[in-house]
Amino acid sequence: MATPVGGGDVADPLRDPSLYFNRELSQLDFNFRVLAQALDESVPLLERLRFLCISCTNLDEFFEIRAATVRHAQDFGSIAPPDGLAPTTLLKRIHERAQELVDAQYRCWNQVLRPEMEDNGVRVLARGTWSARQTRWLRAYFRDEILPVLSPLGLDPAHPFPKILNKSLNIVVVLKGKDAFGRSGHLAIVRAPRSLPRIIQLPERISGGEHDFVFLSAVLSEFVDELFPGMEVKGAYQFRVTRNSELILDEDEVENLALALRDELVGRGYLRAMRLEIAADCPKPIVRTLLENFDLPENAVYRIDGPVNLNRVTQVYDLVQRPELKFPPFQARTLAGTDAMFELVAEGDVLLHHPFDSFAPVLELIKQAAEDPNVLAIKQTLYRTGKDSAIVEHLVQAARNGKDVTVVVELRARFDEEANLGLADRLQEAGVQVVYGVVGYKTHAKMLLVVRREGRKLRRYVHMGTGNYHAGTARGYTDFGLISADPDLGADVHQVFQQLSGLAPAIALKRLLQSPFTLHAGIIARIERETRNALDGKPARIMAKMNALNEAQVVRALYTASQAGVQIDLVIRGACTLRPGVPGISDNIRVRSIVGRFLEHHRVYWFANGGDPELFCASADWLERNLLRRVETCFPILDPELKARVKDEALDNYLADNLNAWELQPDGSYLKLSPADGAMPHSAQSSLLAKLCG
């Protein structure tokens, strides 16, 4: 066995920290691949704008959750990760890499997208470029629509520095002179209320262009002097603070999770600051004042060459109806026979590949279950549903129709906590039995169970998926869903629901693998089986697709399999801590990331199994949290035709991609792939659109 660079644990060289990338830095680097889509001239212009905004909102969430977790580890200690990076060192590297990303984002905006949009008749007008007529209209707009809802706050002994809401748009104003009460001006804070639109569209008669826009931050900065009559505004600088948004509840100490979560949500917007974005020309003394108030180090300030709320320009995408500047629309494939879902599924399993297949059959199954007099019970997990969910309406109707309806609502779905509290209330008012999952284990499984009387017997119908019960994300995320009447699958799903709602003991499932009980061990056992098969000269290969990989035992099992000669292909969208291509360790492992029109979200695991392949779809990534600290389900695709279809569409197809694929290198960088000489260009997503949507 080769010894990896860096020495490491003599007893187990596969624990050498040099064999592991850091999960947070790897996740941060994903956003450079998203940003690359914004710079790709083959992508329609307004879609490029959308990718830029996605990279910005992703970075917000990174600081709110991932960087905040590192800061927490720095303050309170934690077990060292496999890469061995101390929290203090890691935070420093995070800020260095994030600064590179922010600089690249604003270069993309200022030097590439904004000029190209202007060339195509979509203008976002900067201060200093407004005509006299535009300025007059914007001043009137400011006085009529903005000024009445502003509440500027002068800073003095009676008015200390105010609480600044997470990600809110603010202006710090430098003043000279005295106000009406004779108080000397120095600094004031103006916060833009959340009720105000961040992007303002100018009327064509005023601007001369059909698609002309101005940032609210520019309007505030230009006319802020009207808030301080009789005083001189020496400077106005926009800023924005990103705070920790991870809600931490000690569930063992909480008597009522819903009430405790409601209390926590009240203060979420004012948790510890993680990052300060401020106008590039803001004087250093003011920056120091803000850093002191937010208790941030120098490297946590990001000087911005443009609007601090750049992600808000995504509104332009929705406001501009220019089909030629967007991806061509597509019609998701519809399933025949959905007017009789139970009869259709009774004939054989149904596989749905979203967004290429319509989400409608899932909605139809729930709707028909709610209305069918032979249906006795419906059980479902809900993690994210979106606003005005048809699924919720059907479940409410089912309860009113006398069905026994049980819903496991995961209150701790990040950033959807408030929505899920309201959802739980709505369901309970309708007579639905609502369960909040298991203390200490977030319920991330996606499953639906319908119990129907057919003659003298009860039959179970199940739906299981890799994504949420959210019709919106089903149009933008790649996911698989399986609808089946298989008795073993039905019995397994029933048992898992019994566990979630009835405090049942651990159970032996016939078909499913389940976190936190059997999924982790089941994955490692299958990797080890491939290792043995390779050593015995039998067919041995692993292919898997997921969003992220960091679980150390799984990584070590993959390294061992690689050393035995198992060919391993991983399609991992985001963070990957495994280092491929290390001689003697991982030279049989290839890792690629696909970034394209749709967000890659399905989780698929395929094992050669000595010539009798196994294929699973799952709600779980190979992350420590998913495998060990969540309730997840992993379900086999049993029908041979459907199994072949999943392998072809989600694995072989993506491994052939040479247009949207990035290959992870041994040094941690990603190399964008392109067609080799003579090779046909292939985009996995485009081929699925052509094949499944016509």
Short mmCIF file of N, CA, C and O in Angstrom, two decimals, residues 26-96:
data_model
loop_
_atom_site.label_atom_id
_atom_site.label_comp_id
_atom_site.label_asym_id
_atom_site.label_seq_id
_atom_site.Cartn_x
_atom_site.Cartn_y
_atom_site.Cartn_z
N SER A 26 -14.65 23.30 -0.02
CA SER A 26 -15.15 22.61 -1.21
C SER A 26 -16.53 23.13 -1.59
O SER A 26 -16.84 23.34 -2.77
N GLN A 27 -17.38 23.37 -0.59
CA GLN A 27 -18.71 23.93 -0.85
C GLN A 27 -18.61 25.34 -1.41
O GLN A 27 -19.33 25.73 -2.32
N LEU A 28 -17.68 26.13 -0.87
CA LEU A 28 -17.47 27.49 -1.35
C LEU A 28 -17.04 27.48 -2.82
O LEU A 28 -17.50 28.30 -3.62
N ASP A 29 -16.18 26.53 -3.19
CA ASP A 29 -15.70 26.47 -4.56
C ASP A 29 -16.80 26.12 -5.56
O ASP A 29 -16.69 26.46 -6.75
N PHE A 30 -17.84 25.45 -5.10
CA PHE A 30 -18.97 25.14 -5.99
C PHE A 30 -19.52 26.41 -6.62
O PHE A 30 -19.93 26.42 -7.79
N ASN A 31 -19.49 27.51 -5.87
CA ASN A 31 -20.07 28.75 -6.38
C ASN A 31 -19.25 29.37 -7.50
O ASN A 31 -19.78 30.16 -8.29
N PHE A 32 -17.96 29.03 -7.60
CA PHE A 32 -17.19 29.45 -8.77
C PHE A 32 -17.68 28.74 -10.02
O PHE A 32 -17.67 29.32 -11.12
N ARG A 33 -18.15 27.50 -9.87
CA ARG A 33 -18.67 26.77 -11.02
C ARG A 33 -20.03 27.33 -11.43
O ARG A 33 -20.36 27.38 -12.62
N VAL A 34 -20.81 27.77 -10.45
CA VAL A 34 -22.08 28.43 -10.76
C VAL A 34 -21.80 29.75 -11.48
O VAL A 34 -22.43 30.08 -12.50
N LEU A 35 -20.84 30.51 -10.97
CA LEU A 35 -20.50 31.80 -11.58
C LEU A 35 -19.98 31.61 -13.01
O LEU A 35 -20.20 32.48 -13.87
N ALA A 36 -19.31 30.50 -13.26
CA ALA A 36 -18.81 30.23 -14.62
C ALA A 36 -19.96 30.18 -15.63
O ALA A 36 -19.78 30.54 -16.80
N GLN A 37 -21.14 29.75 -15.18
CA GLN A 37 -22.31 29.74 -16.07
C GLN A 37 -22.70 31.17 -16.45
O GLN A 37 -23.19 31.41 -17.56
N ALA A 38 -22.49 32.11 -15.53
CA ALA A 38 -22.81 33.51 -15.83
C ALA A 38 -21.85 34.10 -16.86
O ALA A 38 -22.17 35.10 -17.51
N LEU A 39 -20.69 33.51 -17.00
CA LEU A 39 -19.69 33.98 -17.96
C LEU A 39 -19.70 33.20 -19.26
O LEU A 39 -18.95 33.53 -20.19
N ASP A 40 -20.53 32.16 -19.34
CA ASP A 40 -20.58 31.27 -20.50
C ASP A 40 -21.46 31.89 -21.58
O ASP A 40 -22.68 32.00 -21.42
N GLU A 41 -20.87 32.30 -22.69
CA GLU A 41 -21.61 32.99 -23.74
C GLU A 41 -22.60 32.09 -24.47
O GLU A 41 -23.45 32.59 -25.20
N SER A 42 -22.50 30.77 -24.27
CA SER A 42 -23.48 29.87 -24.89
C SER A 42 -24.79 29.83 -24.12
O SER A 42 -25.79 29.30 -24.60
N VAL A 43 -24.78 30.39 -22.90
CA VAL A 43 -25.98 30.45 -22.06
C VAL A 43 -26.72 31.75 -22.37
O VAL A 43 -26.09 32.81 -22.49
N PRO A 44 -28.06 31.73 -22.52
CA PRO A 44 -28.81 32.96 -22.79
C PRO A 44 -28.53 34.03 -21.73
O PRO A 44 -28.33 33.74 -20.55
N LEU A 45 -28.55 35.29 -22.17
CA LEU A 45 -28.07 36.40 -21.36
C LEU A 45 -28.77 36.52 -20.01
O LEU A 45 -28.12 36.68 -18.96
N LEU A 46 -30.10 36.50 -19.98
CA LEU A 46 -30.81 36.66 -18.71
C LEU A 46 -30.64 35.44 -17.82
O LEU A 46 -30.75 35.54 -16.59
N GLU A 47 -30.38 34.28 -18.41
CA GLU A 47 -30.06 33.10 -17.60
C GLU A 47 -28.69 33.28 -16.94
O GLU A 47 -28.48 32.86 -15.80
N ARG A 48 -27.77 33.92 -17.66
CA ARG A 48 -26.46 34.20 -17.08
C ARG A 48 -26.61 35.13 -15.88
O ARG A 48 -25.93 34.97 -14.86
N LEU A 49 -27.50 36.12 -16.02
CA LEU A 49 -27.78 37.00 -14.88
C LEU A 49 -28.31 36.20 -13.69
O LEU A 49 -27.92 36.43 -12.54
N ARG A 50 -29.17 35.26 -13.97
CA ARG A 50 -29.75 34.43 -12.91
C ARG A 50 -28.67 33.59 -12.22
O ARG A 50 -28.66 33.46 -10.99
N PHE A 51 -27.73 33.06 -12.99
CA PHE A 51 -26.64 32.28 -12.39
C PHE A 51 -25.77 33.16 -11.50
O PHE A 51 -25.31 32.73 -10.43
N LEU A 52 -25.52 34.41 -11.92
CA LEU A 52 -24.77 35.33 -11.07
C LEU A 52 -25.49 35.52 -9.74
O LEU A 52 -24.87 35.47 -8.67
N CYS A 53 -26.80 35.73 -9.80
CA CYS A 53 -27.57 35.94 -8.58
C CYS A 53 -27.60 34.69 -7.70
O CYS A 53 -27.56 34.79 -6.47
N ILE A 54 -27.65 33.52 -8.32
CA ILE A 54 -27.63 32.28 -7.55
C ILE A 54 -26.31 32.16 -6.79
O ILE A 54 -26.28 31.78 -5.62
N SER A 55 -25.21 32.52 -7.46
CA SER A 55 -23.91 32.45 -6.76
C SER A 55 -23.89 33.41 -5.58
O SER A 55 -23.26 33.12 -4.55
N CYS A 56 -24.58 34.55 -5.69
CA CYS A 56 -24.63 35.52 -4.59
C CYS A 56 -25.48 35.01 -3.44
O CYS A 56 -25.08 35.10 -2.27
N THR A 57 -26.66 34.48 -3.73
CA THR A 57 -27.52 33.98 -2.66
C THR A 57 -26.91 32.73 -2.02
O THR A 57 -27.05 32.53 -0.81
N ASN A 58 -26.23 31.91 -2.81
CA ASN A 58 -25.52 30.77 -2.24
C ASN A 58 -24.45 31.22 -1.24
O ASN A 58 -24.26 30.61 -0.20
N LEU A 59 -23.75 32.31 -1.59
CA LEU A 59 -22.72 32.81 -0.69
C LEU A 59 -23.34 33.36 0.60
O LEU A 59 -22.78 33.17 1.69
N ASP A 60 -24.49 34.02 0.48
CA ASP A 60 -25.20 34.45 1.68
C ASP A 60 -25.47 33.27 2.60
O ASP A 60 -25.17 33.30 3.80
N GLU A 61 -26.05 32.22 2.02
CA GLU A 61 -26.40 31.05 2.84
C GLU A 61 -25.15 30.38 3.39
O GLU A 61 -25.16 29.86 4.51
N PHE A 62 -24.08 30.40 2.62
CA PHE A 62 -22.82 29.81 3.11
C PHE A 62 -22.38 30.50 4.40
O PHE A 62 -22.00 29.85 5.37
N PHE A 63 -22.42 31.84 4.42
CA PHE A 63 -22.02 32.56 5.63
C PHE A 63 -23.04 32.37 6.75
O PHE A 63 -22.66 32.27 7.92
N GLU A 64 -24.32 32.31 6.40
CA GLU A 64 -25.35 32.14 7.43
C GLU A 64 -25.27 30.79 8.12
O GLU A 64 -25.60 30.67 9.30
N ILE A 65 -24.84 29.76 7.39
CA ILE A 65 -24.87 28.40 7.94
C ILE A 65 -23.48 27.80 8.09
O ILE A 65 -23.02 27.51 9.19
N ARG A 66 -22.76 27.64 6.98
CA ARG A 66 -21.50 26.91 7.03
C ARG A 66 -20.42 27.69 7.79
O ARG A 66 -19.76 27.17 8.69
N ALA A 67 -20.20 28.95 7.41
CA ALA A 67 -19.18 29.75 8.11
C ALA A 67 -19.57 29.96 9.57
O ALA A 67 -18.71 29.98 10.46
N ALA A 68 -20.88 30.13 9.81
CA ALA A 68 -21.34 30.31 11.20
C ALA A 68 -21.05 29.07 12.03
O ALA A 68 -20.72 29.17 13.22
N THR A 69 -21.16 27.89 11.42
CA THR A 69 -20.85 26.65 12.13
C THR A 69 -19.37 26.60 12.50
O THR A 69 -19.00 26.15 13.59
N VAL A 70 -18.52 27.07 11.59
CA VAL A 70 -17.08 27.10 11.88
C VAL A 70 -16.79 28.09 13.01
O VAL A 70 -15.98 27.82 13.90
N ARG A 71 -17.46 29.24 12.97
CA ARG A 71 -17.27 30.24 14.05
C ARG A 71 -17.70 29.66 15.39
O ARG A 71 -17.06 29.87 16.42
N HIS A 72 -18.78 28.90 15.39
CA HIS A 72 -19.26 28.25 16.61
C HIS A 72 -18.22 27.25 17.12
O HIS A 72 -17.94 27.17 18.32
N ALA A 73 -17.62 26.50 16.19
CA ALA A 73 -16.59 25.53 16.58
C ALA A 73 -15.36 26.25 17.13
O ALA A 73 -14.71 25.76 18.07
N GLN A 74 -15.05 27.41 16.58
CA GLN A 74 -13.92 28.20 17.08
C GLN A 74 -14.16 28.65 18.52
O GLN A 74 -13.25 28.62 19.35
N ASP A 75 -15.39 29.04 18.80
CA ASP A 75 -15.71 29.58 20.12
C ASP A 75 -15.89 28.49 21.18
O ASP A 75 -15.53 28.69 22.34
N PHE A 76 -16.44 27.37 20.76
CA PHE A 76 -16.83 26.35 21.75
C PHE A 76 -16.12 25.01 21.59
O PHE A 76 -16.32 24.11 22.38
N GLY A 77 -15.31 24.91 20.55
CA GLY A 77 -14.58 23.66 20.35
C GLY A 77 -15.39 22.62 19.63
O GLY A 77 -16.62 22.63 19.66
N SER A 78 -14.72 21.71 18.95
CA SER A 78 -15.39 20.62 18.24
C SER A 78 -14.35 19.57 17.90
O SER A 78 -13.14 19.80 18.00
N ILE A 79 -14.82 18.42 17.47
CA ILE A 79 -13.93 17.34 17.03
C ILE A 79 -13.28 17.77 15.72
O ILE A 79 -13.95 18.28 14.82
N ALA A 80 -11.98 17.57 15.60
CA ALA A 80 -11.27 17.96 14.38
C ALA A 80 -11.81 17.18 13.19
O ALA A 80 -12.03 15.97 13.27
N PRO A 81 -12.04 17.84 12.04
CA PRO A 81 -12.50 17.13 10.85
C PRO A 81 -11.38 16.29 10.26
O PRO A 81 -10.20 16.46 10.63
N PRO A 82 -11.69 15.39 9.32
CA PRO A 82 -10.65 14.52 8.76
C PRO A 82 -9.50 15.28 8.11
O PRO A 82 -8.37 14.81 8.10
N ASP A 83 -9.76 16.50 7.58
CA ASP A 83 -8.70 17.28 6.95
C ASP A 83 -7.79 17.95 7.96
O ASP A 83 -6.74 18.50 7.60
N GLY A 84 -8.20 17.98 9.24
CA GLY A 84 -7.35 18.48 10.30
C GLY A 84 -7.27 19.99 10.43
O GLY A 84 -6.51 20.49 11.26
N LEU A 85 -8.04 20.74 9.64
CA LEU A 85 -7.97 22.20 9.71
C LEU A 85 -8.62 22.72 10.98
O LEU A 85 -9.77 22.42 11.27
N ALA A 86 -7.89 23.53 11.72
CA ALA A 86 -8.44 24.15 12.93
C ALA A 86 -9.43 25.24 12.51
O ALA A 86 -9.26 25.88 11.47
N PRO A 87 -10.47 25.49 13.32
CA PRO A 87 -11.48 26.49 12.96
C PRO A 87 -10.90 27.86 12.65
O PRO A 87 -11.33 28.54 11.71
N THR A 88 -9.91 28.32 13.42
CA THR A 88 -9.32 29.64 13.19
C THR A 88 -8.66 29.71 11.81
O THR A 88 -8.85 30.68 11.06
N THR A 89 -7.91 28.69 11.47
CA THR A 89 -7.27 28.63 10.15
C THR A 89 -8.30 28.54 9.05
O THR A 89 -8.19 29.21 8.01
N LEU A 90 -9.32 27.75 9.29
CA LEU A 90 -10.36 27.56 8.28
C LEU A 90 -11.12 28.86 8.03
O LEU A 90 -11.38 29.22 6.88
N LEU A 91 -11.47 29.60 9.09
CA LEU A 91 -12.18 30.87 8.90
C LEU A 91 -11.34 31.84 8.08
O LEU A 91 -11.86 32.56 7.21
N LYS A 92 -10.05 31.86 8.32
CA LYS A 92 -9.16 32.74 7.55
C LYS A 92 -9.20 32.35 6.08
O LYS A 92 -9.31 33.22 5.19
N ARG A 93 -9.13 31.05 5.79
CA ARG A 93 -9.16 30.60 4.39
C ARG A 93 -10.52 30.85 3.75
O ARG A 93 -10.60 31.16 2.56
N ILE A 94 -11.57 30.71 4.54
CA ILE A 94 -12.91 30.99 4.02
C ILE A 94 -13.00 32.44 3.56
O ILE A 94 -13.48 32.73 2.45
N HIS A 95 -12.55 33.37 4.39
CA HIS A 95 -12.63 34.78 4.02
C HIS A 95 -11.75 35.09 2.80
O HIS A 95 -12.15 35.87 1.92
N GLU A 96 -10.58 34.46 2.72
CA GLU A 96 -9.71 34.69 1.56
C GLU A 96 -10.38 34.19 0.28
O GLU A 96 -10.39 34.90 -0.74
#
